[in-house]
Amino acid sequence: MRVLVVEDYAPLATSLARGLREEGYAVDVSGDGEEGLWFARQNPYDVIVLDLMLPKLDGRELLRRLRAEGNTVHVLILTALDAVADRVAGLDLGADDYLVKPFAFDELLARLRVQVRRAYASVDTTLRIADLEVDTRRRTARRGGVVIALSAREYALLEYLAHRAGEVVTRTELWEHVYDFAAEPGSNVLDVYVGYLRRKLDDGHAIKLIHTRRGQGYVLGEPA
Amino acid sequence: MTRGSLQLRLTAALVVVVAIGLAALALAMHDAAEAAIRGQHDRALLGRARALAALVEYDEAYEFELAGAVAAGLGTADIYFEVWDPDHRVIARSPSLGAGDLPRPTGAYLDVTLPDGRDGRLVVQRFPAFTEHADEPPTGLVTLVLAEDVVARDGSLATVRRWSWTLGGVTLALVALVTALTVRRGLRPLARLAGAIDAIDPAKPGARLPADARPAELDVVARKLDELLTRLDASVARERRFTADVSHELRTPLAGLRTLLDVTARRERTGDDYRAALTEAGGIVVRLGALVDDLLQLARLDAGHVPVARAPVALRALVDACWAPHADAAAARGLRFDNRVADDVVVDTDRDKLRVVIANLLGNAAEYTEDGGWIAADASDALLDVTDSGPPIPPADLERIFERLWRAEAARTGGVHAGIGLSLARTLCEALGYALTAATLDGGAVRFRITARGRSASPG
């Protein structure tokens, strides 16, 4: 899942990015409103974590412009403005959630999971494909009841594929949702990770779940 | 402290005035009626005395025709009379008098006690006796005294007195009642105003007193109250905004601190990682502490609890000391600092307060001056000028940057926000008797100038 953090207080932005990356999110960080808006226009983020009082372009204005352009990306406002009027105004501008600073990092993670579930229209925190279970809360995967040890990056790949189980996911989409600007470049990085994931998921199982559609992308699911 | 009831005082004053007037009127009417009744009675008495006098006749000797008196109804038991000749010999006396005498006063009338013990009125007539046949009329005067009881007269007087007081009393009671009702009615808008004031919710701004049907006197008070409410609203709004800003100012670093600690504690890390996190957390805590100190100092200045202790201070050294904490960060951003204050400049001031002022001005310059710019301190034109190479501050914002936690419209000016430092610096300057002003110079440089009050800052 790819997250954009727009926050001008550098210590907070840095810690957020680090924590989210460690949880397997692809994270881009912007320190002002104008850059944040540009980022949001360029990339299909799953969630934007948005501060309100921002240099150059106010967070509310950023959100208003995004919505005016028809961008439906899920936005979680993260601000020190705690008055009811501020919350109402933020939500009415089209924000999906509102979290007041200071906050517990665990709560932010839970709320991000809510936004991701909503983005892919699932209410269950556990995604099930055949005998594969992806627990988005614990960020773990099991196949046939056996826990599969995954790196954060592998899990991120799997979760995105699981959210779109049965659909063809293009390599571009995977790239955009699982990697951030800070990720190492390289055309075959994705294939390498999918290879790792396939080995961990399908080795020793009669039914393969990860399928390559040549020239299109990947599908997670039982073979058709 | 309340001083009695307005209603009670107005009513009492009106009733007392009316009572005095009524009493005076009642007394005057009573006196007039009494005088009329007494006069009438006396004239009736005199008429009867004259009728009796007509019965005295001199014909060689004085005679009195008692039968005539009896015939005229003047010989009854209720009437007492006695007649003397000029030589004070009794000519006649009424049968009711028996052998007694009536007094012979020198005046015309006298209040007496009748022989039967009742109160009476007495009239004296001195006249020459009627003579028809005598050749030689007597020269002296006959004295006739007539006395009568005054029961009927006193009855009339008592009736008049009773009616006077009764009417006066009833009128007074009515006046008191009507006055009390009128005053209460007249003061009812006051009670309504009090009710309206009571109904104002201090938590909800924008409340005003109802403008319906207020008498002119109250309208003045109500309008003044409305003006007060407007001022209070503005002041409360300012306080609220300030509180919200303070909370924002504290929450943002707190959020950074908490997230840093949360994220760091989520997994096992290397010693270097922990050290880096703790160093960063320490930096945040130091800045939070400084902010709290500034807020506290402002609050104390507001409360007027800060004494000023003046002593000679070497300005150049103070400026250098204030720059030291910012030097590294400024150098990293390519900022040049030039302390042009001469070595021999000595200011008689409160060192601690001036240090906070200069530290805030230099800190502000170090934070907002564009990368690669310059900052200069100079004492040649004013007590102290702190000038930086910009970006320029829009003229409209030059005063507002001294407002507490003021933020420029983020979209317009690139999110400059003043925090608390400049406001504290100005408040401290005021406590020291200085003025702190900001100006954008030609070429976009920004100059903060401290002047001793009374001396105006020279332009340019």
XYZ file of C-alpha atoms in Angstrom:
684
model
C 0.000 0.000 0.000
C 1.358 3.390 -0.887
C 0.922 6.320 1.454
C 1.675 10.015 1.005
C 2.534 11.928 4.176
C 2.151 15.712 3.841
C 3.540 17.193 7.058
C 5.738 20.253 7.556
C 7.072 19.415 11.006
C 10.172 17.505 9.955
C 10.707 15.369 13.086
C 7.142 14.078 12.839
C 7.296 13.499 9.078
C 10.553 11.554 9.408
C 9.301 9.330 12.226
C 6.009 8.698 10.437
C 7.752 7.710 7.224
C 10.114 5.415 9.061
C 7.376 3.742 11.089
C 5.126 3.269 8.073
C 7.931 1.876 5.925
C 8.772 -0.575 8.669
C 5.146 -1.681 8.516
C 5.528 -2.377 4.835
C 3.916 0.729 3.438
C 5.483 2.522 0.543
C 5.771 6.089 1.845
C 6.358 9.413 0.124
C 6.853 12.505 2.280
C 6.199 16.110 1.372
C 6.894 19.096 3.591
C 4.598 21.623 1.964
C 1.184 21.854 0.378
C 2.214 22.597 -3.181
C 4.599 19.655 -3.404
C 2.049 17.466 -1.627
C -0.569 18.340 -4.229
C 1.860 17.585 -7.039
C 2.691 14.192 -5.478
C -0.992 13.394 -5.037
C -1.658 14.186 -8.688
C 1.280 12.119 -9.910
C 0.737 8.878 -8.001
C -2.225 6.622 -7.229
C -1.833 6.665 -3.440
C -3.957 4.356 -1.343
C -4.055 6.873 1.497
C -2.851 10.454 2.004
C -1.973 11.483 5.556
C -2.529 15.230 5.456
C -1.585 17.970 7.926
C -3.741 21.102 7.699
C -1.442 24.002 8.537
C 1.073 23.682 5.745
C 3.462 26.104 4.091
C 2.656 27.356 0.585
C -0.703 25.603 0.311
C -3.047 24.975 3.221
C -4.043 21.326 3.720
C -7.720 22.166 3.360
C -7.060 23.888 0.057
C -5.009 20.918 -1.108
C -7.891 18.587 -0.270
C -10.445 20.881 -1.909
C -8.459 21.001 -5.132
C -7.963 17.224 -5.169
C -11.684 16.633 -4.754
C -12.514 19.309 -7.317
C -10.358 17.389 -9.793
C -12.353 14.253 -9.058
C -9.547 12.577 -7.140
C -11.146 10.128 -4.709
C -7.973 9.070 -2.921
C -8.597 8.295 0.753
C -7.424 11.181 2.928
C -6.703 11.005 6.634
C -6.279 14.443 8.176
C -3.626 14.540 10.874
C -3.667 17.877 12.668
C -3.345 19.695 15.948
C -6.636 21.499 15.286
C -8.964 19.664 17.630
C -12.020 21.933 17.691
C -15.245 20.275 16.605
C -15.664 22.956 13.941
C -12.247 22.073 12.475
C -13.052 18.360 12.399
C -16.418 18.967 10.784
C -14.912 21.339 8.230
C -12.166 18.831 7.405
C -14.558 15.922 6.984
C -16.952 18.056 4.962
C -14.159 18.965 2.569
C -13.989 15.302 1.690
C -11.559 13.831 4.190
C -12.222 10.202 5.108
C -10.852 10.364 8.627
C -9.504 12.856 11.139
C -6.877 12.198 13.771
C -5.781 14.839 16.283
C -2.139 15.281 17.269
C -0.582 13.918 19.354
C -1.757 10.401 18.524
C -0.684 6.826 19.181
C 1.162 5.367 16.215
C -0.854 2.153 16.619
C -4.068 4.099 16.200
C -2.766 5.733 13.046
C -1.883 2.293 11.682
C -5.366 0.967 12.515
C -6.990 3.909 10.809
C -4.762 3.471 7.773
C -5.875 -0.164 7.584
C -9.486 1.025 7.664
C -8.795 3.335 4.745
C -7.057 0.564 2.788
C -9.956 -1.832 3.432
C -12.362 0.810 2.249
C -10.232 1.477 -0.785
C -10.634 -2.165 -1.769
C -14.182 -2.494 -0.423
C -13.502 -5.166 2.158
C -14.716 -5.099 5.741
C -12.911 -8.180 6.960
C -9.409 -7.583 8.244
C -8.505 -11.065 7.022
C -8.411 -11.626 3.269
C -9.018 -15.254 2.176
C -8.026 -16.751 -1.157
C -8.531 -20.529 -1.264
C -6.559 -21.820 1.732
C -4.477 -18.619 1.945
C -5.278 -16.161 4.725
C -3.803 -12.651 4.779
C -4.300 -10.999 8.199
C -3.998 -7.283 7.471
C -4.138 -6.478 11.185
C -1.193 -8.626 12.169
C 0.387 -8.295 8.750
C 0.878 -12.047 8.518
C -0.040 -14.715 5.979
C -0.945 -18.386 6.492
C -1.454 -21.092 3.966
C -3.319 -24.188 5.101
C -2.967 -22.903 8.656
C 0.814 -22.700 8.434
C 2.384 -19.266 9.019
C 4.464 -18.033 6.108
C 7.426 -15.849 7.131
C 7.423 -12.761 4.896
C 9.605 -9.661 4.725
C 7.800 -6.311 4.931
C 8.188 -5.780 1.206
C 6.956 -9.282 0.376
C 3.980 -8.807 2.665
C 3.173 -5.468 1.031
C 3.166 -7.128 -2.388
C 0.974 -9.960 -1.134
C -1.508 -7.653 0.588
C -1.998 -5.559 -2.532
C -2.453 -8.672 -4.674
C -4.834 -10.136 -2.073
C -6.958 -6.981 -2.004
C -7.352 -7.395 -5.747
C -7.580 -11.181 -5.726
C -8.807 -12.638 -9.021
C -7.923 -9.488 -10.980
C -4.973 -8.972 -13.221
C -2.651 -6.556 -11.455
C -0.252 -4.840 -13.824
C 3.397 -4.450 -12.948
C 2.870 -0.665 -13.065
C 0.079 -0.871 -10.518
C 2.158 -3.059 -8.268
C 5.062 -0.672 -8.617
C 2.919 2.329 -7.838
C 1.220 0.869 -4.810
C 4.055 -1.065 -3.213
C 7.049 1.173 -3.860
C 7.716 4.794 -3.025
C 10.059 7.350 -4.581
C 12.776 6.258 -2.184
C 12.656 2.650 -3.438
C 15.563 1.211 -5.295
C 15.072 1.532 -9.024
C 15.402 -1.359 -11.398
C 13.067 -3.071 -13.819
C 13.383 -6.573 -12.445
C 13.103 -5.764 -8.716
C 9.395 -6.477 -8.869
C 9.845 -9.806 -10.629
C 12.452 -10.814 -8.071
C 10.102 -10.089 -5.167
C 7.182 -11.831 -6.864
C 9.534 -14.756 -7.322
C 10.340 -14.767 -3.583
C 6.676 -14.548 -2.744
C 5.740 -17.341 -5.140
C 8.335 -19.615 -3.640
C 7.145 -18.978 -0.089
C 3.464 -19.255 -1.007
C 3.213 -22.019 -3.553
C 6.174 -24.348 -2.973
C 4.869 -27.679 -1.707
C 1.259 -26.863 -2.602
C -0.560 -28.603 -5.408
C -2.668 -25.561 -6.222
C -0.605 -22.585 -7.274
C -2.006 -19.191 -6.309
C 0.307 -16.707 -7.997
C -0.011 -16.705 -11.758
C 1.890 -14.719 -14.340
C -0.068 -13.321 -17.278
C 2.567 -12.747 -19.868
C 2.578 -9.147 -21.054
C -0.138 -8.170 -18.547
C 0.840 -8.775 -14.969
C 0.023 -11.072 -12.095
C -3.116 -12.673 -10.691
C -3.522 -13.974 -7.160
C -6.143 -16.707 -6.923
C -7.065 -20.293 -7.786
C -6.337 -21.168 -11.393
C -9.343 -20.567 -13.604
C -23.744 46.124 47.688
C -27.396 47.005 47.205
C -28.777 50.146 48.692
C -32.452 49.398 49.264
C -35.033 48.924 46.606
C -35.497 51.590 43.989
C -39.187 50.758 43.882
C -39.503 51.100 47.642
C -37.579 54.347 47.715
C -39.541 55.928 44.877
C -42.845 54.797 46.366
C -41.937 55.965 49.867
C -40.739 59.364 48.631
C -43.892 59.904 46.570
C -46.157 58.764 49.402
C -44.414 61.022 51.933
C -44.745 64.027 49.614
C -48.399 63.277 48.945
C -49.012 62.661 52.667
C -47.545 66.037 53.599
C -49.629 67.724 50.930
C -52.767 65.908 51.980
C -52.182 66.671 55.656
C -51.686 70.353 54.878
C -54.829 70.371 52.759
C -56.838 68.516 55.419
C -55.626 70.894 58.131
C -56.444 73.952 56.027
C -59.899 72.646 55.148
C -60.512 71.628 58.720
C -59.423 75.029 60.020
C -61.639 76.834 57.524
C -64.611 74.612 58.358
C -64.028 75.020 62.097
C -63.724 78.781 61.787
C -66.933 78.836 59.744
C -68.796 76.664 62.242
C -67.532 78.637 65.243
C -68.328 81.945 63.547
C -71.795 80.767 62.660
C -72.394 79.572 66.203
C -71.118 82.832 67.648
C -73.354 84.849 65.349
C -76.342 82.761 66.366
C -75.403 83.312 69.995
C -75.042 87.045 69.368
C -78.448 87.131 67.659
C -80.090 85.568 70.662
C -78.220 87.950 72.983
C -79.512 90.877 70.985
C -83.010 89.491 71.134
C -82.653 89.304 74.901
C -81.181 92.796 75.014
C -84.323 94.078 73.372
C -86.206 92.907 76.420
C -84.301 95.248 78.741
C -86.164 98.484 79.233
C -85.535 101.584 81.310
C -88.510 103.303 82.678
C -87.317 105.135 85.737
C -85.802 101.827 86.622
C -84.376 98.931 84.666
C -86.817 96.250 83.781
C -86.543 92.957 82.060
C -89.478 91.245 80.500
C -88.808 87.662 81.473
C -92.093 86.439 80.137
C -91.121 87.756 76.737
C -87.876 85.864 76.913
C -89.653 82.706 77.830
C -92.092 83.370 75.061
C -89.220 83.801 72.629
C -87.907 80.399 73.708
C -84.924 81.894 75.502
C -85.937 80.974 78.970
C -85.402 77.228 78.604
C -83.140 75.226 80.796
C -80.444 75.067 78.117
C -79.908 78.790 77.989
C -78.249 80.824 80.691
C -78.339 84.602 80.833
C -77.849 87.376 83.300
C -78.366 91.140 82.952
C -76.716 93.878 84.964
C -77.470 97.575 85.132
C -74.622 100.086 84.802
C -74.184 99.963 88.529
C -73.617 96.208 88.425
C -76.864 95.359 90.019
C -78.483 92.259 88.591
C -81.562 93.147 86.596
C -82.490 89.670 85.588
C -81.117 86.168 85.384
C -82.404 83.103 83.645
C -84.364 80.626 85.731
C -81.843 77.951 84.810
C -79.152 79.918 86.594
C -80.885 79.730 89.901
C -79.033 82.044 92.288
C -75.698 81.730 90.501
C -73.803 84.292 88.481
C -72.249 84.204 85.064
C -68.790 85.694 84.550
C -68.567 89.116 82.905
C -65.448 89.088 80.755
C -64.124 92.219 79.118
C -64.116 90.677 75.633
C -67.133 89.737 73.561
C -66.959 85.929 73.743
C -65.649 83.389 76.194
C -65.533 79.634 76.436
C -66.953 78.624 79.797
C -68.094 75.671 81.774
C -71.851 75.917 82.316
C -73.294 75.588 85.813
C -74.558 72.142 84.798
C -70.969 71.124 84.002
C -71.214 71.089 80.204
C -68.908 73.070 77.926
C -70.485 76.303 76.826
C -69.956 79.517 74.968
C -70.665 82.886 76.415
C -71.394 86.207 74.715
C -71.352 89.639 76.324
C -73.500 92.568 75.111
C -73.085 96.068 76.481
C -75.786 98.419 75.332
C -77.781 101.416 76.459
C -81.142 100.297 77.702
C -84.156 100.886 75.507
C -86.132 103.769 76.833
C -89.489 105.038 75.675
C -91.022 107.022 78.426
C -88.230 108.159 80.632
C -87.458 111.874 80.377
C -83.962 111.351 81.479
C -82.371 108.305 79.894
C -79.600 106.680 81.878
C -76.102 107.189 80.621
C -74.514 103.841 81.556
C -74.568 100.608 79.633
C -76.492 97.564 80.541
C -74.427 94.351 80.488
C -76.040 91.177 79.205
C -74.280 87.852 79.272
C -75.715 84.852 77.433
C -74.238 81.385 77.722
C -75.225 78.291 75.850
C -73.964 74.761 75.616
C -71.806 73.871 72.567
C -72.773 70.237 72.207
C -74.285 70.654 68.774
C -71.430 72.875 67.604
C -68.769 70.503 68.896
C -70.631 67.639 67.251
C -70.402 69.437 63.916
C -66.723 70.180 64.518
C -66.023 66.545 65.349
C -67.835 65.447 62.207
C -65.784 67.827 60.090
C -62.564 66.625 61.760
C -63.514 62.994 61.303
C -64.318 63.463 57.650
C -61.189 65.463 57.004
C -58.923 62.776 58.427
C -60.885 59.879 56.973
C -60.882 61.355 53.506
C -57.218 62.298 53.850
C -56.327 58.810 55.036
C -58.294 57.059 52.323
C -56.827 59.332 49.661
C -53.341 58.701 51.033
C -53.864 54.939 50.974
C -55.133 55.118 47.409
C -52.212 57.308 46.389
C -49.745 54.901 48.032
C -51.306 51.939 46.268
C -51.440 53.612 42.860
C -47.909 54.937 43.296
C -46.557 51.521 44.242
C -48.273 49.920 41.240
C -47.143 52.654 38.865
C -43.580 52.552 40.084
C -43.504 48.792 39.871
C -44.939 48.955 36.395
C -42.463 51.661 35.474
C -39.559 49.573 36.739
C -40.723 46.395 35.021
C -38.391 46.941 32.014
C -35.550 46.899 34.551
C -36.609 43.449 35.726
C -36.959 42.349 32.096
C -33.464 43.664 31.377
C -32.134 41.751 34.386
C -33.871 38.625 33.097
C -32.364 39.139 29.643
C -28.907 39.561 31.178
C -29.465 36.411 33.233
C -30.403 34.519 30.092
C -27.113 35.320 28.370
C -24.967 32.207 28.114
C -21.328 33.205 28.680
C -20.207 30.199 26.654
C -22.033 31.395 23.547
C -20.623 34.516 21.960
C -22.760 36.975 20.030
C -25.522 37.292 22.639
C -27.183 40.713 22.712
C -29.948 42.230 24.839
C -33.400 42.317 23.220
C -34.107 45.767 21.765
C -37.914 45.612 22.194
C -39.727 48.476 23.918
C -37.026 49.787 26.182
C -37.615 53.141 27.855
C -35.040 55.776 26.883
C -33.285 55.705 30.273
C -32.788 51.932 30.101
C -31.909 51.999 26.429
C -28.703 53.863 27.291
C -27.757 51.223 29.848
C -28.724 48.366 27.552
C -26.740 49.806 24.672
C -23.709 50.248 26.898
C -24.143 46.649 28.045
C -24.335 45.517 24.425
C -21.137 47.380 23.668
C -19.523 45.714 26.657
C -20.735 42.337 25.388
C -19.204 43.058 21.995
C -15.877 43.932 23.578
C -16.031 40.863 25.806
C -16.850 38.661 22.816
C -13.843 39.982 20.960
C -11.613 39.451 23.956
C -12.939 35.946 24.560
C -12.491 35.123 20.870
C -8.913 36.391 21.057
C -8.255 34.288 24.145
C -9.797 31.231 22.506
C -7.751 31.697 19.379
C -4.631 32.114 21.476
C -5.417 29.007 23.502
C -6.077 27.045 20.315
C -2.812 28.320 18.848
C -0.893 27.452 21.999
C -2.391 24.000 21.926
C -1.405 23.638 18.266
C 2.072 24.886 19.032
C 2.434 22.306 21.798
C 0.633 19.445 20.066
C 2.733 19.412 16.936
C 6.087 18.776 18.666
C 4.334 16.431 21.095
C 3.012 14.454 18.134
C 6.525 14.328 16.692
C 7.911 13.180 20.015
C 5.284 10.521 20.543
C 5.520 9.149 17.024
C 9.294 9.082 17.285
C 9.094 7.143 20.557
C 6.273 4.847 19.343
C 8.055 3.984 16.123
C 11.407 3.497 17.830
C 9.911 1.213 20.467
C 8.095 -0.985 17.950
C 11.073 -3.217 17.338
C 14.550 -4.087 18.499
C 17.085 -1.605 17.158
C 20.809 -0.987 17.223
C 22.397 1.188 19.890
C 23.103 3.863 17.294
C 19.430 3.911 16.289
C 18.360 4.346 19.908
C 20.969 7.037 20.463
C 19.818 8.942 17.374
C 16.180 8.685 18.433
C 16.944 9.835 21.959
C 19.011 12.768 20.676
C 16.158 13.813 18.412
C 13.653 13.403 21.228
C 15.899 15.502 23.457
C 15.976 18.262 20.838
C 12.183 18.291 20.612
C 11.866 18.406 24.407
C 14.312 21.335 24.617
C 12.284 23.316 22.053
C 9.043 22.425 23.840
C 10.591 23.565 27.111
C 11.683 26.844 25.552
C 8.173 27.397 24.202
C 6.655 26.723 27.617
C 9.177 29.127 29.189
C 8.223 31.813 26.676
C 4.535 31.284 27.342
C 5.109 31.428 31.072
C 7.153 34.594 30.756
C 4.428 36.190 28.640
C 1.803 35.211 31.190
C 3.908 36.746 33.972
C 4.447 39.918 31.950
C 0.716 40.084 31.330
C 0.089 39.771 35.037
C 2.680 42.482 35.696
C 4.784 40.294 37.967
C 8.140 40.936 36.377
C 10.425 43.435 38.085
C 13.029 45.242 35.977
C 16.562 45.233 37.409
C 18.790 47.624 35.464
C 22.566 47.428 35.243
C 25.168 48.404 32.627
C 25.338 45.773 29.875
C 27.987 45.488 27.136
C 25.789 45.156 24.059
C 28.263 43.570 21.632
C 29.041 40.675 23.969
C 25.353 40.148 24.643
C 24.584 39.973 20.909
C 27.382 37.446 20.411
C 26.104 35.345 23.300
C 22.592 35.390 21.822
C 23.810 34.362 18.376
C 25.878 31.415 19.597
C 22.999 28.874 19.834
C 21.949 29.645 16.235
C 25.430 29.818 14.710
C 25.745 26.193 13.609
C 22.310 25.855 12.060
C 22.706 29.220 10.324
C 26.104 28.299 8.949
C 24.636 25.076 7.623
C 22.134 27.133 5.650
C 24.830 29.427 4.323
C 23.745 32.417 6.438
C 26.334 35.093 7.224
C 26.150 36.887 10.597
C 27.752 40.280 11.128
C 27.864 41.817 14.601
C 28.515 45.515 13.881
C 27.868 46.712 17.422
C 30.899 48.675 18.648
C 32.869 47.288 21.585
C 32.240 50.316 23.790
C 28.429 50.390 23.528
C 27.030 50.016 27.051
C 23.289 49.976 27.739
C 21.721 50.494 31.128
C 19.089 47.782 31.051
C 17.807 44.493 32.476
C 20.319 42.057 31.052
C 18.135 38.925 31.274
C 15.175 40.535 29.563
C 17.194 42.187 26.819
C 18.918 38.847 26.211
C 15.557 37.151 25.621
C 14.596 39.976 23.232
C 17.808 39.753 21.200
C 17.807 35.952 21.259
C 14.299 35.943 19.843
C 15.131 38.496 17.145
C 18.255 36.604 16.085
C 16.458 33.245 16.309
C 13.660 34.607 14.139
C 16.182 35.910 11.602
C 18.130 32.650 11.644
C 14.955 30.681 11.008
C 13.338 32.750 8.282
C 16.176 34.323 6.337
C 16.547 32.678 2.935
C 19.417 30.234 2.534
C 22.652 32.016 1.665
C 21.471 35.347 3.070
C 22.906 37.582 5.758
C 21.967 38.790 9.222
C 23.402 41.906 10.867
C 23.215 43.513 14.314
C 23.927 47.238 14.507
C 23.636 49.846 17.278
C 24.521 53.014 15.369
C 20.990 54.230 14.462
C 18.954 52.910 17.346
C 19.405 51.004 20.562
C 19.723 47.942 18.346
C 18.848 46.995 14.764
C 18.654 43.351 13.715
C 18.489 43.258 9.932
C 18.327 40.263 7.608
C 18.377 39.858 3.849
C 14.752 38.758 3.642
C 12.428 37.486 2.226
C 10.533 40.758 2.756
C 7.511 40.807 5.037
C 4.406 42.221 3.291
C 3.528 45.664 4.739
C 0.156 44.387 5.938
C 1.875 41.776 8.097
C 4.550 44.007 9.672
C 2.467 44.614 12.795
C 0.733 41.265 12.848
C 3.939 39.304 13.217
C 4.009 40.630 16.788
C 0.680 39.000 17.534
C 0.959 35.868 19.565
C 1.141 32.759 17.432
C -0.006 34.706 14.417
C 0.199 32.794 11.160
C 0.222 34.372 7.764
C -2.299 32.851 5.379
C -0.334 29.757 4.536
C -1.213 29.869 0.856
C -0.164 33.495 0.481
C 3.151 33.934 2.207
C 4.648 30.513 2.345
C 3.494 29.631 5.816
C 5.521 32.087 7.850
C 4.304 31.945 11.370
C 5.415 34.101 14.214
C 5.120 31.711 17.086
C 5.473 33.359 20.433
C 8.984 34.800 20.204
C 8.301 38.176 18.579
C 5.306 38.812 20.785
C 7.411 38.043 23.846
C 10.224 40.262 22.547
C 7.863 43.202 22.085
C 6.221 42.714 25.482
C 9.638 42.579 27.132
C 10.719 45.714 25.264
C 7.647 47.493 26.578
C 8.486 46.378 30.108
C 11.986 47.830 29.589
C 10.623 51.087 28.206
C 11.616 50.327 24.611
C 9.650 50.120 21.402
C 10.156 47.203 18.989
C 9.167 47.749 15.367
C 9.630 45.861 12.119
C 10.175 47.332 8.674
C 10.799 45.975 5.195
C 13.598 48.039 3.617
C 14.233 48.813 -0.025
C 15.707 45.713 -1.573
C 13.622 43.371 0.556
C 15.714 43.314 3.733
C 13.786 43.068 6.994
C 14.819 45.214 9.948
C 13.727 44.816 13.561
C 14.539 47.969 15.526
C 14.641 48.537 19.268
C 14.356 52.201 20.289
C 14.213 53.774 23.703
C 10.710 55.229 24.004
C 10.333 58.868 23.208
C 13.066 58.726 20.566
C 11.539 57.977 17.202
C 13.140 55.516 14.862
C 14.827 57.317 12.005
C 13.467 56.193 8.655
C 15.464 54.215 6.170
